[in-house]
Tab-separated table of C-alpha atoms in Angstrom:
chain	number	residue	atom	x	y	z
D	27	MET	CA	-19.496	2.514	-13.418
D	28	GLY	CA	-17.480	-0.432	-12.148
D	29	THR	CA	-17.437	-4.175	-11.625
D	30	PRO	CA	-15.164	-5.751	-8.949
D	31	GLU	CA	-14.882	-5.340	-5.187
D	32	PHE	CA	-12.329	-2.583	-5.771
D	33	ALA	CA	-15.090	-0.432	-7.283
D	34	VAL	CA	-17.409	-1.117	-4.337
D	35	GLY	CA	-15.019	0.861	-2.130
D	36	THR	CA	-15.755	4.041	-4.072
D	37	LEU	CA	-19.463	3.328	-4.558
D	38	SER	CA	-20.007	2.739	-0.841
D	39	SER	CA	-18.093	5.931	-0.045
D	40	LEU	CA	-20.377	7.915	-2.369
D	41	VAL	CA	-23.451	6.473	-0.673
D	42	GLU	CA	-22.089	7.014	2.846
D	43	ASN	CA	-21.201	10.630	2.007
D	44	ASP	CA	-24.775	11.296	0.858
D	45	TYR	CA	-24.099	11.706	-2.846
D	46	ASN	CA	-27.140	11.043	-4.987
D	47	VAL	CA	-26.082	7.912	-6.866
D	48	VAL	CA	-28.834	7.712	-9.478
D	49	GLY	CA	-27.603	4.509	-11.086
D	50	VAL	CA	-24.874	1.924	-11.494
D	51	VAL	CA	-23.482	0.493	-14.726
D	52	THR	CA	-21.634	-2.810	-14.464
D	53	GLN	CA	-20.749	-5.953	-16.406
D	54	PRO	CA	-23.360	-8.658	-17.109
D	55	ASP	CA	-23.551	-11.519	-14.612
D	56	LYS	CA	-20.777	-14.052	-15.171
D	57	PRO	CA	-21.424	-17.792	-15.706
D	58	VAL	CA	-19.659	-19.843	-13.012
D	59	GLY	CA	-19.558	-23.453	-11.864
D	60	ARG	CA	-18.298	-26.589	-13.519
D	61	HIS	CA	-20.827	-26.399	-16.325
D	62	HIS	CA	-21.387	-22.639	-16.195
D	63	GLU	CA	-24.839	-23.404	-14.841
D	64	LYS	CA	-24.918	-20.500	-12.390
D	65	LEU	CA	-24.729	-16.760	-12.894
D	66	GLN	CA	-22.605	-14.703	-10.497
D	67	PRO	CA	-23.447	-10.994	-10.235
D	68	PRO	CA	-20.599	-8.452	-10.080
D	69	ALA	CA	-19.737	-7.143	-6.607
D	70	VAL	CA	-20.902	-3.667	-7.609
D	71	LYS	CA	-24.331	-4.990	-8.601
D	72	VAL	CA	-24.732	-6.802	-5.285
D	73	TYR	CA	-23.965	-3.636	-3.336
D	74	ALA	CA	-26.199	-1.471	-5.537
D	75	GLN	CA	-29.185	-3.774	-5.184
D	76	GLU	CA	-28.717	-3.940	-1.406
D	77	HIS	CA	-28.991	-0.144	-1.358
D	78	GLY	CA	-31.857	0.225	-3.808
D	79	ILE	CA	-29.794	1.679	-6.644
D	80	ARG	CA	-30.876	0.991	-10.202
D	81	VAL	CA	-28.439	-1.216	-12.159
D	82	LEU	CA	-27.707	-1.390	-15.898
D	83	GLN	CA	-25.683	-4.291	-17.336
D	84	PRO	CA	-25.161	-3.649	-21.043
D	85	GLU	CA	-23.510	-6.185	-23.315
D	86	LYS	CA	-22.583	-3.393	-25.719
D	87	LEU	CA	-21.897	0.159	-24.618
D	88	LYS	CA	-23.205	1.675	-27.857
D	89	ASP	CA	-26.520	-0.169	-27.704
D	90	GLU	CA	-29.336	2.301	-28.349
D	91	THR	CA	-31.489	1.002	-25.493
D	92	PHE	CA	-28.609	1.308	-23.039
D	93	ILE	CA	-27.763	4.840	-24.212
D	94	SER	CA	-31.382	5.852	-23.815
D	95	GLU	CA	-31.564	4.412	-20.293
D	96	LEU	CA	-28.274	6.061	-19.366
D	97	LYS	CA	-29.533	9.447	-20.543
D	98	SER	CA	-32.684	8.994	-18.476
D	99	PHE	CA	-30.570	9.069	-15.296
D	100	ASP	CA	-29.792	12.731	-16.083
D	101	ALA	CA	-26.565	12.363	-14.077
D	102	ASP	CA	-24.326	15.390	-13.518
D	103	ILE	CA	-21.175	13.265	-13.611
D	104	PHE	CA	-20.038	9.683	-14.204
D	105	VAL	CA	-17.511	8.063	-11.838
D	106	VAL	CA	-15.618	5.086	-13.294
D	107	VAL	CA	-13.646	2.539	-11.260
D	108	ALA	CA	-12.274	-0.698	-12.768
D	109	PHE	CA	-14.628	-0.840	-15.742
D	110	ARG	CA	-14.444	-1.121	-19.518
D	111	MET	CA	-13.189	1.424	-22.034
D	112	LEU	CA	-16.079	3.785	-22.718
D	113	PRO	CA	-17.045	5.225	-26.115
D	114	LYS	CA	-17.152	9.013	-26.410
D	115	LEU	CA	-20.947	9.160	-26.611
D	116	VAL	CA	-20.957	7.709	-23.072
D	117	TRP	CA	-18.124	9.567	-21.317
D	118	ASP	CA	-19.081	12.850	-22.958
D	119	MET	CA	-22.716	12.598	-21.851
D	120	PRO	CA	-22.859	14.248	-18.375
D	121	ARG	CA	-22.420	18.007	-18.037
D	122	TYR	CA	-19.409	17.696	-15.723
D	123	GLY	CA	-17.854	14.873	-17.734
D	124	THR	CA	-16.568	11.480	-16.608
D	125	PHE	CA	-13.621	10.805	-14.348
D	126	ASN	CA	-11.831	7.564	-13.585
D	127	VAL	CA	-10.180	6.326	-10.400
D	128	HIS	CA	-7.044	4.460	-11.519
D	129	ALA	CA	-4.952	2.315	-9.160
D	130	ALA	CA	-1.560	3.758	-10.110
D	131	LEU	CA	0.278	7.054	-10.366
D	132	LEU	CA	-0.415	7.920	-13.982
D	133	PRO	CA	1.123	8.169	-16.500
D	134	GLN	CA	2.891	5.098	-15.083
D	135	TYR	CA	1.059	1.767	-15.294
D	136	ARG	CA	-1.684	2.503	-17.756
D	137	GLY	CA	-3.735	-0.623	-18.339
D	138	ALA	CA	-5.887	-3.301	-16.733
D	139	ALA	CA	-3.605	-4.654	-13.971
D	140	PRO	CA	-1.678	-1.733	-12.413
D	141	ILE	CA	-1.513	-3.174	-8.895
D	142	ASN	CA	-0.036	-6.486	-10.032
D	143	TRP	CA	2.582	-4.958	-12.293
D	144	ALA	CA	3.735	-2.370	-9.776
D	145	ILE	CA	4.525	-5.164	-7.302
D	146	ILE	CA	6.006	-7.471	-9.942
D	147	ASN	CA	8.358	-4.663	-10.970
D	148	GLY	CA	9.444	-4.130	-7.371
D	149	GLU	CA	8.049	-0.624	-6.968
D	150	LYS	CA	8.320	0.904	-3.503
D	151	THR	CA	5.516	3.402	-4.133
D	152	THR	CA	2.288	3.378	-6.110
D	153	GLY	CA	-0.978	5.242	-5.605
D	154	VAL	CA	-4.236	6.328	-7.189
D	155	THR	CA	-5.023	8.905	-9.841
D	156	THR	CA	-8.288	10.572	-10.778
D	157	PHE	CA	-8.503	11.874	-14.327
D	158	PHE	CA	-11.060	12.899	-16.917
D	159	LEU	CA	-11.640	10.313	-19.634
D	160	ASP	CA	-10.719	10.970	-23.249
D	161	GLU	CA	-10.521	8.882	-26.428
D	162	ASN	CA	-7.584	6.732	-25.301
D	163	ILE	CA	-6.929	4.358	-22.401
D	164	ASP	CA	-5.800	6.069	-19.175
D	165	THR	CA	-4.430	9.169	-20.933
D	166	GLY	CA	-6.812	11.923	-19.814
D	167	ARG	CA	-6.114	15.131	-17.866
D	168	ILE	CA	-5.130	14.416	-14.287
D	169	ILE	CA	-7.221	15.882	-11.466
D	170	LEU	CA	-5.252	14.558	-8.493
D	171	ARG	CA	-2.812	11.840	-7.454
D	172	LYS	CA	-2.314	10.234	-4.030
D	173	GLU	CA	0.719	8.091	-3.143
D	174	PHE	CA	0.749	4.745	-1.327
D	175	ASP	CA	3.855	3.009	0.024
D	176	ILE	CA	4.388	-0.671	-0.827
D	177	PRO	CA	6.074	-2.602	2.016
D	178	GLU	CA	8.922	-4.875	0.949
D	179	ASP	CA	6.997	-8.159	1.297
D	180	ALA	CA	3.458	-6.886	0.625
D	181	ASP	CA	1.325	-8.901	-1.776
D	182	VAL	CA	-1.520	-7.865	-4.067
D	183	GLU	CA	-4.167	-8.300	-1.376
D	184	TYR	CA	-2.493	-5.773	0.928
D	185	VAL	CA	-1.976	-3.161	-1.803
D	186	TYR	CA	-5.425	-3.792	-3.297
D	187	ASP	CA	-7.137	-3.116	0.036
D	188	GLY	CA	-5.033	-0.014	0.664
D	189	LEU	CA	-5.657	1.455	-2.772
D	190	MET	CA	-9.365	0.655	-2.617
D	191	GLU	CA	-9.632	2.823	0.493
D	192	LEU	CA	-7.356	5.518	-0.923
D	193	GLY	CA	-9.245	5.509	-4.230
D	194	ALA	CA	-12.545	6.065	-2.427
D	195	LYS	CA	-11.075	9.082	-0.635
D	196	ALA	CA	-9.676	10.422	-3.908
D	197	ALA	CA	-13.080	10.077	-5.579
D	198	ILE	CA	-14.789	12.085	-2.832
D	199	GLU	CA	-12.087	14.759	-2.919
D	200	THR	CA	-12.412	14.952	-6.711
D	201	LEU	CA	-16.188	15.324	-6.543
D	202	GLU	CA	-15.849	18.072	-3.962
D	203	LEU	CA	-13.410	19.926	-6.216
D	204	ILE	CA	-15.771	19.648	-9.162
D	205	LYS	CA	-18.789	20.711	-7.120
D	206	ASP	CA	-17.080	23.655	-5.415
D	207	ASN	CA	-15.707	24.984	-8.693
D	208	ASN	CA	-18.765	24.260	-10.837
D	209	GLY	CA	-16.724	21.870	-12.956
D	210	ARG	CA	-13.956	24.375	-13.722
D	211	ILE	CA	-11.005	22.740	-12.020
D	212	ASP	CA	-7.316	22.906	-12.765
D	213	CYS	CA	-6.290	19.669	-14.512
D	214	LYS	CA	-2.861	18.751	-15.802
D	215	GLU	CA	-1.814	16.911	-18.931
D	216	GLN	CA	-0.089	13.630	-18.126
D	217	ASP	CA	3.176	14.587	-19.792
D	218	THR	CA	3.714	17.140	-17.008
D	219	PHE	CA	4.290	14.170	-14.690
D	220	THR	CA	6.942	12.507	-16.852
D	221	THR	CA	10.658	12.779	-16.146
D	222	ASP	CA	13.364	12.844	-18.798
D	223	GLY	CA	15.085	9.491	-19.076
D	224	VAL	CA	12.356	7.604	-17.163
D	225	SER	CA	10.446	5.146	-19.340
D	226	LEU	CA	6.737	4.579	-18.859
D	227	LYS	CA	5.734	1.130	-17.626
D	228	THR	CA	2.457	-0.423	-18.699
D	229	ALA	CA	0.008	-2.727	-16.916
D	230	PRO	CA	-1.485	-5.113	-19.494
D	231	LYS	CA	-4.155	-7.643	-18.637
D	232	ILE	CA	-2.826	-10.779	-16.947
D	233	PHE	CA	-3.515	-14.221	-18.398
D	234	LYS	CA	-2.658	-17.750	-17.230
D	235	ASP	CA	0.570	-17.871	-19.252
D	236	THR	CA	1.593	-14.533	-17.758
D	237	CYS	CA	1.637	-16.195	-14.324
D	238	ARG	CA	4.144	-18.952	-15.129
D	239	ILE	CA	7.388	-18.566	-13.188
D	240	ASP	CA	10.634	-18.307	-15.151
D	241	TRP	CA	13.302	-19.621	-12.791
D	242	ASN	CA	16.074	-18.195	-14.972
D	243	GLN	CA	15.891	-14.941	-13.058
D	244	SER	CA	17.196	-13.540	-9.801
D	245	ALA	CA	15.583	-14.588	-6.523
D	246	LEU	CA	14.390	-11.008	-5.990
D	247	SER	CA	12.677	-10.887	-9.395
D	248	ILE	CA	10.874	-14.170	-8.747
D	249	HIS	CA	9.966	-13.154	-5.191
D	250	ASN	CA	8.373	-9.951	-6.537
D	251	PHE	CA	6.649	-11.924	-9.286
D	252	VAL	CA	5.057	-14.290	-6.757
D	253	ARG	CA	3.816	-11.547	-4.422
D	254	GLY	CA	2.601	-9.529	-7.413
D	255	LEU	CA	0.218	-12.383	-8.274
D	256	SER	CA	-0.752	-13.473	-4.759
D	257	PRO	CA	-3.358	-14.490	-3.810
D	258	ILE	CA	-5.117	-14.064	-7.172
D	259	PRO	CA	-4.501	-15.282	-9.836
D	260	GLY	CA	-1.405	-16.958	-8.358
D	261	ALA	CA	2.037	-17.632	-9.843
D	262	TRP	CA	2.561	-21.215	-10.971
D	263	THR	CA	5.203	-23.712	-12.040
D	264	ASN	CA	5.440	-27.357	-13.128
D	265	MET	CA	7.132	-29.787	-10.740
D	266	GLY	CA	7.726	-33.314	-12.021
D	267	SER	CA	4.965	-35.803	-11.236
D	268	ASN	CA	3.412	-33.289	-8.866
D	269	GLY	CA	2.134	-31.358	-11.865
D	270	VAL	CA	1.227	-27.687	-11.550
D	271	LEU	CA	1.982	-25.949	-8.281
D	272	LYS	CA	0.671	-22.517	-7.414
D	273	ILE	CA	3.088	-20.553	-5.268
D	274	TYR	CA	1.743	-17.825	-3.003
D	275	LYS	CA	4.566	-16.841	-0.691
D	276	THR	CA	8.360	-16.983	-0.879
D	277	ARG	CA	11.353	-15.747	1.081
D	278	LYS	CA	14.745	-14.562	-0.084
D	279	THR	CA	17.387	-16.547	1.790
D	280	GLY	CA	20.694	-14.988	0.806
D	281	ILE	CA	22.007	-18.536	0.292
D	282	LYS	CA	24.040	-18.822	-2.884
D	283	ALA	CA	22.490	-21.000	-5.588
D	284	SER	CA	23.884	-24.537	-5.568
D	285	GLY	CA	22.520	-25.804	-8.863
D	286	LYS	CA	20.728	-25.100	-12.090
D	287	PRO	CA	17.819	-22.594	-11.881
D	288	GLY	CA	14.641	-24.479	-11.033
D	289	THR	CA	16.308	-27.331	-9.133
D	290	THR	CA	15.218	-27.816	-5.536
D	291	VAL	CA	17.023	-28.301	-2.235
D	292	MET	CA	14.941	-29.784	0.596
D	293	ASP	CA	15.226	-30.845	4.196
D	294	LYS	CA	12.454	-32.077	6.503
D	295	HIS	CA	10.875	-28.663	6.902
D	296	HIS	CA	11.977	-26.412	4.052
D	297	ILE	CA	11.919	-26.351	0.282
D	298	TYR	CA	14.304	-24.086	-1.605
D	299	VAL	CA	14.590	-23.450	-5.330
D	300	ASN	CA	17.772	-22.357	-7.053
D	301	CYS	CA	17.481	-19.108	-8.983
D	302	THR	CA	20.252	-17.488	-11.026
D	303	ASP	CA	21.887	-15.938	-7.959
D	304	GLU	CA	20.555	-17.462	-4.749
D	305	GLN	CA	18.029	-19.897	-3.321
D	306	LEU	CA	14.417	-18.858	-2.799
D	307	GLU	CA	12.399	-20.557	-0.067
D	308	ILE	CA	8.847	-21.613	-0.918
D	309	LEU	CA	6.699	-20.813	2.117
D	310	THR	CA	3.147	-21.340	0.828
D	311	LEU	CA	2.036	-23.390	-2.176
D	312	GLN	CA	-0.872	-25.380	-3.531
D	313	PRO	CA	-0.623	-28.570	-5.619
D	314	SER	CA	-3.355	-29.197	-8.197
D	315	GLY	CA	-6.533	-30.504	-6.578
D	316	LYS	CA	-5.270	-29.949	-3.040
D	317	LYS	CA	-5.498	-27.301	-0.379
D	318	ARG	CA	-2.983	-24.531	0.151
D	319	MET	CA	-0.163	-25.628	2.478
D	320	ASP	CA	3.223	-24.672	3.848
D	321	GLY	CA	6.503	-26.078	2.574
D	322	ALA	CA	6.872	-28.630	5.369
D	323	SER	CA	3.423	-30.127	4.692
D	324	PHE	CA	4.218	-30.422	1.000
D	325	ILE	CA	7.523	-32.194	1.690
D	326	ASN	CA	5.784	-34.677	3.997
D	327	GLY	CA	3.324	-35.553	1.261
D	328	ILE	CA	5.614	-36.131	-1.715
D	329	ARG	CA	6.867	-39.562	-2.773
D	330	ASN	CA	10.404	-40.751	-2.072
D	331	ASN	CA	11.285	-40.810	-5.759
D	332	ASP	CA	10.509	-37.118	-5.908
D	333	ALA	CA	13.450	-36.228	-3.678
D	334	GLU	CA	15.160	-34.745	-6.731
D	335	LEU	CA	12.703	-32.253	-8.144
D	336	TYR	CA	12.918	-29.694	-10.874
D	337	MET	CA	10.596	-26.767	-11.366
D	338	GLN	CA	9.959	-25.456	-14.823
């Protein structure tokens, strides 16, 4: 059960390791295009159909027809990666239960966007967790956890790809544990992984407003924010007559701020923005309706009366 490319990593690993994948459950095709005239299938569906695996795409997970079809698979276990919250009558159906591959070291970063929030918060380490589903979101008994180091300037794409591969390995290892022990494996409650005095961070779904840059922060905080949203969905800001700019890559300069947060300092090849402590260089950005470009190309294209610019 899964939808995006991240879930394909685990599905393909199951197929390549000769597991009998009797079916795939994924989201309905998504309308795309200017007038929503086309339907785009989820990445998991595309892979499943290429490999002759039956696909179910329920609108509602308690629909009687869907439940009947799901039961007809007679699956021993359900594997969930980047999917919806399942009702008990679904996750409790197979004899060995249902486990999830989550892109964080639970109990930290429960929620829909764990990769983004780990980077935004400046974490040095994240990972994947496999756990059995229960009635709540990302709270079930942990089977195993695997760590993954986050390089200082890594963006979402780098961590996403790394965790997709690590998650696939964790899924296989989990299935082997379940198979070798006939389902009786040693799981741990999530509170055994908590430390006194350390608060739990969450990973809520990200919306457009979530991605707006607040320049009244340190350069490091904004740098982490940008890389935690790059390349998708992309951090953004307003910039005078240039409208909305998406910013994909920045660099901490160590240069002390020379003006109000959000004001810019430019020369022929570089664009810097004042933060609360120092200046942050904008390396890659994209104005509305234009292609992605470097800072020098953007400077060459702006009008003379935009020499004094303010981001907000």
